[in-house]
mmCIF file of C-alpha atoms in Angstrom:
data_model
loop_
_atom_site.group_PDB
_atom_site.id
_atom_site.type_symbol
_atom_site.label_atom_id
_atom_site.label_comp_id
_atom_site.label_asym_id
_atom_site.label_seq_id
_atom_site.Cartn_x
_atom_site.Cartn_y
_atom_site.Cartn_z
ATOM 1 C CA UNK G 110 -77.455 -31.906 83.345
ATOM 2 C CA UNK G 111 -75.779 -33.651 86.281
ATOM 3 C CA UNK G 112 -73.055 -34.980 83.980
ATOM 4 C CA UNK G 113 -72.304 -31.550 82.569
ATOM 5 C CA UNK G 114 -72.182 -30.007 86.060
ATOM 6 C CA UNK G 115 -69.830 -32.755 87.166
ATOM 7 C CA UNK G 116 -67.662 -32.262 84.078
ATOM 8 C CA UNK G 117 -67.584 -28.526 84.696
ATOM 9 C CA UNK G 118 -66.431 -29.080 88.281
ATOM 10 C CA UNK G 119 -63.703 -31.422 87.049
ATOM 11 C CA UNK G 120 -62.584 -28.791 84.544
ATOM 12 C CA UNK G 121 -62.581 -26.069 87.200
ATOM 13 C CA UNK G 122 -60.529 -28.228 89.586
ATOM 14 C CA UNK G 123 -58.100 -29.146 86.821
ATOM 15 C CA UNK G 124 -57.741 -25.542 85.662
ATOM 16 C CA UNK G 125 -57.431 -24.222 89.207
ATOM 17 C CA UNK G 126 -54.760 -26.679 90.324
ATOM 18 C CA UNK G 127 -52.771 -26.826 87.085
ATOM 19 C CA UNK G 128 -49.325 -25.186 87.079
ATOM 20 C CA UNK G 129 -49.420 -23.899 90.633
ATOM 21 C CA UNK G 130 -46.334 -24.117 92.827
ATOM 22 C CA UNK G 131 -48.203 -24.060 96.114
ATOM 23 C CA UNK G 132 -51.668 -24.510 97.539
ATOM 24 C CA UNK G 133 -52.812 -23.309 100.954
ATOM 25 C CA UNK G 134 -55.659 -25.359 102.433
ATOM 26 C CA UNK G 135 -57.575 -23.451 105.120
ATOM 27 C CA UNK G 136 -60.196 -24.761 107.521
ATOM 28 C CA UNK G 137 -62.147 -23.012 110.275
ATOM 29 C CA UNK G 138 -61.210 -24.323 113.762
ATOM 30 C CA UNK G 139 -64.751 -23.464 114.930
ATOM 31 C CA UNK G 140 -66.394 -25.560 112.182
ATOM 32 C CA UNK G 141 -65.902 -29.328 112.382
ATOM 33 C CA UNK G 142 -67.366 -29.805 108.873
ATOM 34 C CA UNK G 143 -64.744 -27.539 107.304
ATOM 35 C CA UNK G 144 -62.026 -29.635 108.971
ATOM 36 C CA UNK G 145 -63.654 -32.879 107.839
ATOM 37 C CA UNK G 146 -63.680 -31.572 104.248
ATOM 38 C CA UNK G 147 -59.903 -31.055 104.258
ATOM 39 C CA UNK G 148 -59.322 -34.704 103.341
ATOM 40 C CA UNK G 149 -61.606 -34.312 100.310
ATOM 41 C CA UNK G 150 -59.718 -31.201 99.192
ATOM 42 C CA UNK G 151 -56.390 -32.993 99.541
ATOM 43 C CA UNK G 152 -57.724 -35.863 97.418
ATOM 44 C CA UNK G 153 -58.835 -33.364 94.748
ATOM 45 C CA UNK G 154 -55.471 -31.609 94.858
ATOM 46 C CA UNK G 155 -53.608 -34.899 94.483
ATOM 47 C CA UNK G 156 -55.894 -35.821 91.594
ATOM 48 C CA UNK G 157 -55.564 -32.596 89.593
ATOM 49 C CA UNK G 158 -52.451 -30.702 90.719
ATOM 50 C CA UNK G 159 -48.910 -31.560 89.727
ATOM 51 C CA UNK G 160 -47.492 -34.139 92.101
ATOM 52 C CA UNK G 161 -44.727 -31.826 93.327
ATOM 53 C CA UNK G 162 -47.040 -28.950 94.337
ATOM 54 C CA UNK G 163 -46.268 -27.673 97.828
ATOM 55 C CA UNK G 164 -49.154 -27.770 100.282
ATOM 56 C CA UNK G 165 -49.726 -26.197 103.679
ATOM 57 C CA UNK G 166 -52.669 -26.811 106.007
ATOM 58 C CA UNK G 167 -53.949 -23.854 108.026
ATOM 59 C CA UNK G 168 -56.409 -23.845 110.892
ATOM 60 C CA UNK G 169 -57.915 -20.339 110.990
ATOM 61 C CA UNK G 170 -59.987 -18.357 113.535
ATOM 62 C CA UNK G 171 -57.947 -19.372 116.576
ATOM 63 C CA UNK G 172 -58.977 -16.085 118.185
ATOM 64 C CA UNK G 173 -62.414 -17.655 118.809
ATOM 65 C CA UNK G 174 -61.173 -19.849 121.671
ATOM 66 C CA UNK G 175 -64.600 -20.495 123.198
ATOM 67 C CA UNK G 176 -66.060 -21.646 119.869
ATOM 68 C CA UNK G 177 -63.221 -23.977 118.938
ATOM 69 C CA UNK G 178 -64.275 -27.475 117.820
ATOM 70 C CA UNK G 179 -61.018 -28.693 116.213
ATOM 71 C CA UNK G 180 -57.930 -28.985 118.422
ATOM 72 C CA UNK G 181 -54.414 -28.011 117.406
ATOM 73 C CA UNK G 182 -53.389 -31.654 117.804
ATOM 74 C CA UNK G 183 -56.064 -32.833 115.341
ATOM 75 C CA UNK G 184 -54.890 -30.370 112.698
ATOM 76 C CA UNK G 185 -51.235 -31.231 113.267
ATOM 77 C CA UNK G 186 -51.972 -34.959 113.099
ATOM 78 C CA UNK G 187 -53.873 -34.600 109.816
ATOM 79 C CA UNK G 188 -51.079 -32.514 108.293
ATOM 80 C CA UNK G 189 -48.444 -35.038 109.378
ATOM 81 C CA UNK G 190 -50.482 -37.928 107.951
ATOM 82 C CA UNK G 191 -50.563 -36.061 104.610
ATOM 83 C CA UNK G 192 -46.892 -35.057 104.890
ATOM 84 C CA UNK G 193 -47.617 -31.321 104.670
ATOM 85 C CA UNK G 194 -46.780 -28.266 106.776
ATOM 86 C CA UNK G 195 -49.249 -27.067 109.424
ATOM 87 C CA UNK G 196 -49.954 -23.714 111.072
ATOM 88 C CA UNK G 197 -52.788 -22.137 112.978
ATOM 89 C CA UNK G 198 -53.715 -18.534 112.263
ATOM 90 C CA UNK G 199 -56.121 -15.773 113.044
ATOM 91 C CA UNK G 200 -56.769 -13.413 110.172
ATOM 92 C CA UNK G 201 -58.765 -11.200 112.540
ATOM 93 C CA UNK G 202 -55.822 -10.497 114.866
ATOM 94 C CA UNK G 203 -53.133 -11.118 112.209
ATOM 95 C CA UNK G 204 -51.596 -14.029 114.102
ATOM 96 C CA UNK G 205 -49.310 -16.217 111.932
ATOM 97 C CA UNK G 206 -50.837 -14.970 108.654
ATOM 98 C CA UNK G 207 -47.544 -13.585 107.363
ATOM 99 C CA UNK G 208 -45.743 -16.677 108.681
ATOM 100 C CA UNK G 209 -48.080 -18.899 106.652
ATOM 101 C CA UNK G 210 -47.136 -17.154 103.412
ATOM 102 C CA UNK G 211 -43.437 -17.112 104.344
ATOM 103 C CA UNK G 212 -43.573 -20.840 105.083
ATOM 104 C CA UNK G 213 -45.163 -21.514 101.694
ATOM 105 C CA UNK G 214 -42.618 -19.323 99.883
ATOM 106 C CA UNK G 215 -39.769 -21.065 101.721
ATOM 107 C CA UNK G 216 -41.076 -24.514 100.765
ATOM 108 C CA UNK G 217 -41.482 -23.507 97.102
ATOM 109 C CA UNK G 218 -37.988 -21.963 96.995
ATOM 110 C CA UNK G 219 -36.359 -25.024 98.569
ATOM 111 C CA UNK G 220 -38.185 -27.341 96.171
ATOM 112 C CA UNK G 221 -37.071 -25.242 93.200
ATOM 113 C CA UNK G 222 -33.444 -25.161 94.354
ATOM 114 C CA UNK G 223 -33.440 -28.920 94.900
ATOM 115 C CA UNK G 224 -34.855 -29.502 91.406
ATOM 116 C CA UNK G 225 -32.226 -27.192 89.897
ATOM 117 C CA UNK G 226 -29.437 -29.066 91.683
ATOM 118 C CA UNK G 227 -30.793 -32.408 90.517
ATOM 119 C CA UNK G 228 -30.956 -31.133 86.931
ATOM 120 C CA UNK G 229 -27.452 -29.691 87.130
ATOM 121 C CA UNK G 230 -28.601 -26.090 86.899
ATOM 122 C CA UNK G 231 -26.801 -23.422 88.840
ATOM 123 C CA UNK G 232 -28.675 -21.288 91.332
ATOM 124 C CA UNK G 233 -28.588 -17.582 90.614
ATOM 125 C CA UNK G 234 -27.707 -15.263 93.473
ATOM 126 C CA UNK G 235 -29.304 -11.908 92.772
ATOM 127 C CA UNK G 236 -27.215 -10.270 95.507
ATOM 128 C CA UNK G 237 -23.866 -11.447 94.136
ATOM 129 C CA UNK G 238 -21.360 -8.893 92.889
ATOM 130 C CA UNK G 239 -20.479 -9.032 89.179
ATOM 131 C CA UNK G 240 -17.258 -10.790 88.257
ATOM 132 C CA UNK G 241 -14.633 -8.337 87.059
ATOM 133 C CA UNK G 242 -12.969 -9.010 83.745
ATOM 134 C CA UNK G 243 -9.184 -8.854 84.269
ATOM 135 C CA UNK G 244 -8.403 -8.873 80.555
ATOM 136 C CA UNK G 245 -6.746 -5.767 79.180
ATOM 137 C CA UNK G 246 -8.937 -3.906 76.810
ATOM 138 C CA UNK G 247 -7.812 -2.421 73.578
ATOM 139 C CA UNK G 248 -7.595 1.392 73.402
#
């Protein structure tokens, strides 16, 4: 039974992380255990996700200043040691929530453009005006 549960967890991790462009890792700044588990999640992500997946670390619940047990500096240091972006947010007061998603989208877009350039693919500008055909048409 333990083996099958373990195998199921492996399958869930693999399925969850497979073919994703970005993963947002969130911990609660008022809960030291949630912060301590971030390293385990990063290990799992590196094990099962594609190696070029974009990651961002988010410390949430910064509105609870009196209950804080993880400092900004600790979160920033962990993110830097893992070479990933870092932000602090408060979903309750909507602080930096939109910025977190914009940061992730920006990182994914830049990664995609870099890969296209390396593979010799042209980037498509959806706002570009169509090229006019100067050839004379019959009739």
